[in-house]
Amino acid sequence: MTMTLEPAVTADSSARAVHIETEAELRAKGQRARARRTAWVWAGRVALLVLVLGTWQLLTTVKLPGATTAIVDPFFFSQPTMIWGSLVHLFTEGTSFGSIWENLWVTVQEALGGFLVGTVLGIVVGILLGTNAYLADVCGPYIKIVNAVPRIVLGSLFVIAFGLGLFPKVLLATVLVFFAVFFNAFQGVREVDPNLVSNVRVLGASPLQIARHVTIPSAMTWIIASLHTAFGFAIIGALVAEVLGSQKGIGLIISTAQGNFDPSTVFACMAIMAVFTLAAEYVISMFERRVLKWRPPSRSESAASI
């Protein structure tokens, strides 16, 4: 009896061992493929950056025969080496408005404040109007009118009404972020399956429970997608308001450099804000993966993970 069972157990154990080993190999192969793809992506990014900066430097340095200036005049468009010099000067010598860190922190506060307030208002109003057709019909024309007002006009009005402090900058950033988030939240709610909502309502769910367990989760993909664009609008709102009138901030440095015909400092400030925006975009992407981890990966995400 024992002798007849041992070969079966041994064969089953061997097959299981082979199966586990194959899964481990597949996981390792997938990890190596992802690592190779990541390496190639970063290599491509670095190569593209080097190509752009190298071409820029070349065009602003080389002169055509008989020409008095370079192919691209560095007086108007600067060049990478001059921009690097401006960055070094900003971080070592500072500005006439204080250190670069102090001015950057002012702009960051304005952008983050506008982003948070605008996001919350956009989600709340978008869900409210998306779930109430009567309110949507009543408020719709007014929302479109306000959205059509040029933002620079609103910024001027805010600076005139509220002075040169943080509040008008946060307010302008809030307006820009609000509309970016609102329209996505509104459309996301409208895309919720009405049959699903009806079934949940038949089961006795209250409006609050429907919003919490059906409407908001279904619209979350739309809402999260809007945050990537909305943060860029928050930066734009803060910088535009600072250019219109402020006592500190990156926008004020840009405005002053513009008045002094100093494109190198303008590009240097743009580079600083680009780094900050990329860092914020990374945080938003991590938040998106955490909040939407229940969602099946899309085709593009599946291809990116190979």
Short mmCIF file of C-alpha atoms in Angstrom, two decimals:
data_model
loop_
_atom_site.label_atom_id
_atom_site.label_comp_id
_atom_site.label_asym_id
_atom_site.label_seq_id
_atom_site.Cartn_x
_atom_site.Cartn_y
_atom_site.Cartn_z
CA MET A 1 0.00 0.00 0.00
CA THR A 2 2.77 2.41 0.94
CA MET A 3 4.85 1.52 -2.07
CA THR A 4 1.98 2.24 -4.45
CA LEU A 5 1.28 5.70 -2.98
CA GLU A 6 4.87 6.99 -2.87
CA PRO A 7 5.36 7.31 -6.64
CA ALA A 8 2.08 9.30 -6.95
CA VAL A 9 3.07 11.66 -4.14
CA THR A 10 6.53 12.07 -5.59
CA ALA A 11 5.19 12.77 -9.06
CA ASP A 12 2.69 15.29 -7.73
CA SER A 13 5.38 17.07 -5.68
CA SER A 14 7.71 17.19 -8.67
CA ALA A 15 4.98 18.65 -10.90
CA ARG A 16 4.15 21.26 -8.24
CA ALA A 17 7.81 22.19 -7.89
CA VAL A 18 8.12 22.60 -11.66
CA HIS A 19 4.97 24.78 -11.70
CA ILE A 20 6.22 27.05 -8.91
CA GLU A 21 9.58 27.38 -10.60
CA THR A 22 7.93 28.36 -13.86
CA GLU A 23 5.85 31.10 -12.14
CA ALA A 24 8.97 32.45 -10.47
CA GLU A 25 10.75 32.54 -13.82
CA LEU A 26 7.85 34.37 -15.42
CA ARG A 27 7.80 36.97 -12.64
CA ALA A 28 11.55 37.45 -12.95
CA LYS A 29 11.23 37.75 -16.71
CA GLY A 30 8.49 40.35 -16.31
CA GLN A 31 10.58 42.34 -13.84
CA ARG A 32 13.57 42.27 -16.19
CA ALA A 33 11.37 43.43 -19.08
CA ARG A 34 9.98 46.31 -17.01
CA ALA A 35 13.48 47.28 -15.89
CA ARG A 36 14.72 47.28 -19.48
CA ARG A 37 11.77 49.36 -20.62
CA THR A 38 12.30 51.86 -17.77
CA ALA A 39 15.98 52.14 -18.66
CA TRP A 40 15.15 52.76 -22.32
CA VAL A 41 12.51 55.34 -21.42
CA TRP A 42 14.94 57.29 -19.25
CA ALA A 43 17.65 56.99 -21.91
CA GLY A 44 15.22 58.42 -24.46
CA ARG A 45 14.25 61.26 -22.14
CA VAL A 46 17.87 62.19 -21.47
CA ALA A 47 18.74 61.94 -25.16
CA LEU A 48 15.82 64.20 -26.11
CA LEU A 49 16.82 66.76 -23.46
CA VAL A 50 20.43 66.75 -24.65
CA LEU A 51 19.29 67.10 -28.26
CA VAL A 52 17.03 70.07 -27.52
CA LEU A 53 19.55 71.87 -25.31
CA GLY A 54 22.44 71.10 -27.66
CA THR A 55 20.53 72.38 -30.68
CA TRP A 56 19.47 75.47 -28.75
CA GLN A 57 23.06 76.19 -27.68
CA LEU A 58 24.33 75.61 -31.22
CA LEU A 59 21.78 77.88 -32.89
CA THR A 60 22.46 80.70 -30.42
CA THR A 61 26.23 80.41 -30.88
CA VAL A 62 26.91 79.74 -34.58
CA LYS A 63 26.87 82.70 -36.97
CA LEU A 64 26.17 82.42 -40.68
CA PRO A 65 28.76 83.92 -43.04
CA GLY A 66 28.34 87.68 -43.12
CA ALA A 67 25.89 87.74 -40.22
CA THR A 68 26.47 89.91 -37.15
CA THR A 69 24.47 87.71 -34.78
CA ALA A 70 23.93 84.00 -34.30
CA ILE A 71 21.25 82.10 -36.19
CA VAL A 72 18.99 82.57 -33.15
CA ASP A 73 19.70 85.81 -31.31
CA PRO A 74 20.56 84.96 -27.66
CA PHE A 75 19.51 88.48 -26.63
CA PHE A 76 15.89 87.46 -27.12
CA PHE A 77 15.99 83.69 -26.60
CA SER A 78 19.00 83.31 -24.28
CA GLN A 79 20.92 80.02 -24.36
CA PRO A 80 21.29 77.02 -22.00
CA THR A 81 24.65 78.14 -20.59
CA MET A 82 23.28 81.59 -19.78
CA ILE A 83 20.17 80.08 -18.20
CA TRP A 84 22.36 77.85 -16.04
CA GLY A 85 24.28 80.96 -14.96
CA SER A 86 21.02 82.66 -14.01
CA LEU A 87 19.96 79.60 -11.99
CA VAL A 88 23.27 79.63 -10.11
CA HIS A 89 22.89 83.36 -9.45
CA LEU A 90 19.31 82.95 -8.20
CA PHE A 91 20.21 80.20 -5.75
CA THR A 92 23.46 81.77 -4.53
CA GLU A 93 22.85 85.53 -4.69
CA GLY A 94 19.07 85.60 -4.48
CA THR A 95 16.94 88.46 -5.83
CA SER A 96 16.05 91.99 -4.85
CA PHE A 97 12.86 90.55 -3.34
CA GLY A 98 14.62 88.06 -1.09
CA SER A 99 16.04 84.58 -1.56
CA ILE A 100 14.76 82.37 -4.34
CA TRP A 101 13.51 79.88 -1.75
CA GLU A 102 11.41 82.58 -0.07
CA ASN A 103 9.84 83.60 -3.38
CA LEU A 104 9.31 79.99 -4.43
CA TRP A 105 7.56 79.22 -1.15
CA VAL A 106 5.15 82.14 -1.71
CA THR A 107 4.23 80.82 -5.16
CA VAL A 108 3.91 77.26 -3.87
CA GLN A 109 1.52 78.39 -1.12
CA GLU A 110 -0.63 80.23 -3.64
CA ALA A 111 -0.70 77.32 -6.08
CA LEU A 112 -1.39 74.65 -3.46
CA GLY A 113 -4.08 76.76 -1.80
CA GLY A 114 -5.84 77.36 -5.10
CA PHE A 115 -5.46 73.72 -6.09
CA LEU A 116 -6.98 72.37 -2.88
CA VAL A 117 -9.86 74.85 -2.66
CA GLY A 118 -10.65 74.66 -6.37
CA THR A 119 -10.55 70.85 -6.35
CA VAL A 120 -12.93 70.55 -3.40
CA LEU A 121 -15.37 73.11 -4.83
CA GLY A 122 -15.18 71.56 -8.29
CA ILE A 123 -15.93 68.07 -7.00
CA VAL A 124 -18.79 69.19 -4.73
CA VAL A 125 -20.50 71.42 -7.31
CA GLY A 126 -19.87 68.96 -10.14
CA ILE A 127 -21.45 66.07 -8.26
CA LEU A 128 -24.32 68.26 -7.01
CA LEU A 129 -25.23 69.52 -10.47
CA GLY A 130 -24.52 66.17 -12.09
CA THR A 131 -27.04 64.44 -9.88
CA ASN A 132 -29.68 67.18 -9.98
CA ALA A 133 -30.94 68.01 -13.47
CA TYR A 134 -32.97 70.99 -12.23
CA LEU A 135 -29.97 72.68 -10.60
CA ALA A 136 -27.87 71.93 -13.69
CA ASP A 137 -30.42 73.64 -15.93
CA VAL A 138 -30.65 76.67 -13.63
CA CYS A 139 -26.93 77.18 -12.98
CA GLY A 140 -25.60 75.98 -16.34
CA PRO A 141 -25.75 79.29 -18.25
CA TYR A 142 -24.15 81.23 -15.41
CA ILE A 143 -21.29 78.75 -15.09
CA LYS A 144 -20.65 79.05 -18.82
CA ILE A 145 -20.66 82.85 -18.60
CA VAL A 146 -18.16 82.93 -15.74
CA ASN A 147 -15.99 80.36 -17.50
CA ALA A 148 -15.93 82.58 -20.60
CA VAL A 149 -14.51 85.58 -18.71
CA PRO A 150 -10.77 85.97 -19.50
CA ARG A 151 -8.73 84.89 -16.50
CA ILE A 152 -6.36 87.84 -16.75
CA VAL A 153 -9.36 90.16 -16.32
CA LEU A 154 -10.40 88.28 -13.20
CA GLY A 155 -6.83 88.47 -11.93
CA SER A 156 -6.77 92.25 -12.37
CA LEU A 157 -10.09 92.60 -10.54
CA PHE A 158 -8.88 90.37 -7.70
CA VAL A 159 -5.65 92.36 -7.28
CA ILE A 160 -7.56 95.66 -7.29
CA ALA A 161 -10.13 94.40 -4.79
CA PHE A 162 -7.94 92.40 -2.42
CA GLY A 163 -4.47 93.93 -2.71
CA LEU A 164 -1.07 92.38 -3.31
CA GLY A 165 -1.17 89.60 -0.69
CA LEU A 166 -1.71 85.86 -1.03
CA PHE A 167 -5.51 85.91 -1.21
CA PRO A 168 -6.02 87.26 -4.77
CA LYS A 169 -3.45 84.76 -6.10
CA VAL A 170 -5.13 81.86 -4.35
CA LEU A 171 -8.49 83.11 -5.61
CA LEU A 172 -7.38 83.23 -9.26
CA ALA A 173 -5.76 79.80 -8.99
CA THR A 174 -8.98 78.50 -7.41
CA VAL A 175 -11.07 79.75 -10.33
CA LEU A 176 -8.83 78.04 -12.90
CA VAL A 177 -8.75 74.77 -10.96
CA PHE A 178 -12.48 74.83 -10.23
CA PHE A 179 -13.58 74.74 -13.85
CA ALA A 180 -11.05 72.05 -14.79
CA VAL A 181 -12.30 69.77 -12.01
CA PHE A 182 -15.97 70.76 -12.19
CA PHE A 183 -16.54 69.79 -15.82
CA ASN A 184 -14.84 66.42 -15.32
CA ALA A 185 -16.78 65.69 -12.12
CA PHE A 186 -20.03 66.77 -13.76
CA GLN A 187 -19.44 64.58 -16.81
CA GLY A 188 -18.23 61.68 -14.67
CA VAL A 189 -21.46 61.73 -12.68
CA ARG A 190 -23.50 61.89 -15.88
CA GLU A 191 -21.68 58.77 -17.15
CA VAL A 192 -22.79 56.65 -14.16
CA ASP A 193 -25.03 53.77 -15.26
CA PRO A 194 -28.63 54.89 -14.42
CA ASN A 195 -29.75 51.27 -14.09
CA LEU A 196 -27.19 50.75 -11.34
CA VAL A 197 -28.43 53.83 -9.50
CA SER A 198 -32.05 52.67 -9.86
CA ASN A 199 -31.24 49.21 -8.53
CA VAL A 200 -29.45 50.63 -5.51
CA ARG A 201 -32.34 53.02 -4.87
CA VAL A 202 -34.83 50.12 -5.02
CA LEU A 203 -32.77 48.32 -2.38
CA GLY A 204 -33.44 51.23 -0.02
CA ALA A 205 -30.23 53.26 -0.31
CA SER A 206 -30.47 56.91 0.69
CA PRO A 207 -29.22 59.72 -1.62
CA LEU A 208 -26.12 60.06 0.55
CA GLN A 209 -25.42 56.31 0.33
CA ILE A 210 -25.93 56.38 -3.44
CA ALA A 211 -23.46 59.26 -3.75
CA ARG A 212 -20.93 57.60 -1.44
CA HIS A 213 -21.04 54.05 -2.80
CA VAL A 214 -22.07 54.50 -6.45
CA THR A 215 -21.84 58.00 -7.88
CA ILE A 216 -18.51 59.19 -6.45
CA PRO A 217 -16.58 55.92 -7.03
CA SER A 218 -17.89 55.75 -10.61
CA ALA A 219 -16.91 59.36 -11.30
CA MET A 220 -13.57 59.10 -9.50
CA THR A 221 -11.67 58.16 -12.66
CA TRP A 222 -12.85 61.37 -14.32
CA ILE A 223 -12.08 63.45 -11.23
CA ILE A 224 -8.58 62.08 -10.72
CA ALA A 225 -7.78 62.56 -14.41
CA SER A 226 -8.67 66.24 -14.09
CA LEU A 227 -6.19 66.76 -11.24
CA HIS A 228 -3.20 66.41 -13.57
CA THR A 229 -4.43 69.35 -15.66
CA ALA A 230 -5.81 71.26 -12.69
CA PHE A 231 -2.46 71.52 -10.92
CA GLY A 232 -0.92 73.12 -13.99
CA PHE A 233 -3.76 75.63 -13.97
CA ALA A 234 -3.06 76.35 -10.30
CA ILE A 235 0.55 77.22 -11.16
CA ILE A 236 -0.63 79.41 -14.05
CA GLY A 237 -3.13 81.22 -11.85
CA ALA A 238 -0.56 81.95 -9.16
CA LEU A 239 2.07 83.19 -11.64
CA VAL A 240 -0.35 85.34 -13.64
CA ALA A 241 -1.67 86.99 -10.47
CA GLU A 242 1.90 87.64 -9.30
CA VAL A 243 2.76 89.25 -12.64
CA LEU A 244 -0.28 91.50 -12.32
CA GLY A 245 0.75 92.66 -8.86
CA SER A 246 2.63 91.18 -5.92
CA GLN A 247 5.37 91.78 -3.39
CA LYS A 248 7.07 88.38 -3.68
CA GLY A 249 6.92 85.29 -5.82
CA ILE A 250 8.34 83.68 -8.94
CA GLY A 251 5.86 85.63 -11.09
CA LEU A 252 7.26 88.90 -9.73
CA ILE A 253 10.79 87.77 -10.61
CA ILE A 254 9.62 86.91 -14.13
CA SER A 255 7.88 90.28 -14.51
CA THR A 256 10.97 92.15 -13.33
CA ALA A 257 13.23 90.15 -15.65
CA GLN A 258 10.89 90.93 -18.53
CA GLY A 259 11.17 94.64 -17.79
CA ASN A 260 14.98 94.33 -17.75
CA PHE A 261 15.06 92.36 -21.05
CA ASP A 262 16.57 89.39 -19.20
CA PRO A 263 15.29 86.21 -20.91
CA SER A 264 17.81 84.04 -19.05
CA THR A 265 16.13 84.73 -15.70
CA VAL A 266 12.70 84.16 -17.25
CA PHE A 267 13.77 80.74 -18.54
CA ALA A 268 15.47 79.98 -15.21
CA CYS A 269 12.21 80.67 -13.34
CA MET A 270 10.35 78.52 -15.84
CA ALA A 271 12.80 75.69 -15.19
CA ILE A 272 12.30 76.02 -11.41
CA MET A 273 8.52 75.84 -11.76
CA ALA A 274 8.82 72.91 -14.18
CA VAL A 275 10.76 70.89 -11.59
CA PHE A 276 8.18 71.70 -8.91
CA THR A 277 5.32 70.78 -11.26
CA LEU A 278 6.93 67.44 -12.14
CA ALA A 279 7.32 66.65 -8.44
CA ALA A 280 3.65 67.48 -7.84
CA GLU A 281 2.65 65.39 -10.86
CA TYR A 282 4.50 62.42 -9.36
CA VAL A 283 2.60 62.82 -6.08
CA ILE A 284 -0.73 63.04 -7.95
CA SER A 285 0.13 59.88 -9.92
CA MET A 286 0.88 58.01 -6.70
CA PHE A 287 -2.42 59.22 -5.26
CA GLU A 288 -4.21 58.09 -8.41
CA ARG A 289 -2.73 54.59 -8.22
CA ARG A 290 -3.69 54.30 -4.56
CA VAL A 291 -7.26 55.57 -4.95
CA LEU A 292 -7.97 53.65 -8.16
CA LYS A 293 -6.18 50.43 -7.31
CA TRP A 294 -9.53 48.61 -7.53
CA ARG A 295 -9.87 49.56 -11.20
CA PRO A 296 -8.71 47.03 -13.82
CA PRO A 297 -5.67 48.38 -15.71
CA SER A 298 -6.44 50.01 -19.02
CA ARG A 299 -4.86 48.84 -22.27
CA SER A 300 -2.27 51.63 -22.20
CA GLU A 301 -1.39 50.89 -18.58
CA SER A 302 -1.05 47.17 -19.34
CA ALA A 303 1.24 47.92 -22.26
CA ALA A 304 3.32 50.27 -20.10
CA SER A 305 3.83 47.55 -17.46
CA ILE A 306 5.23 45.00 -19.92
#
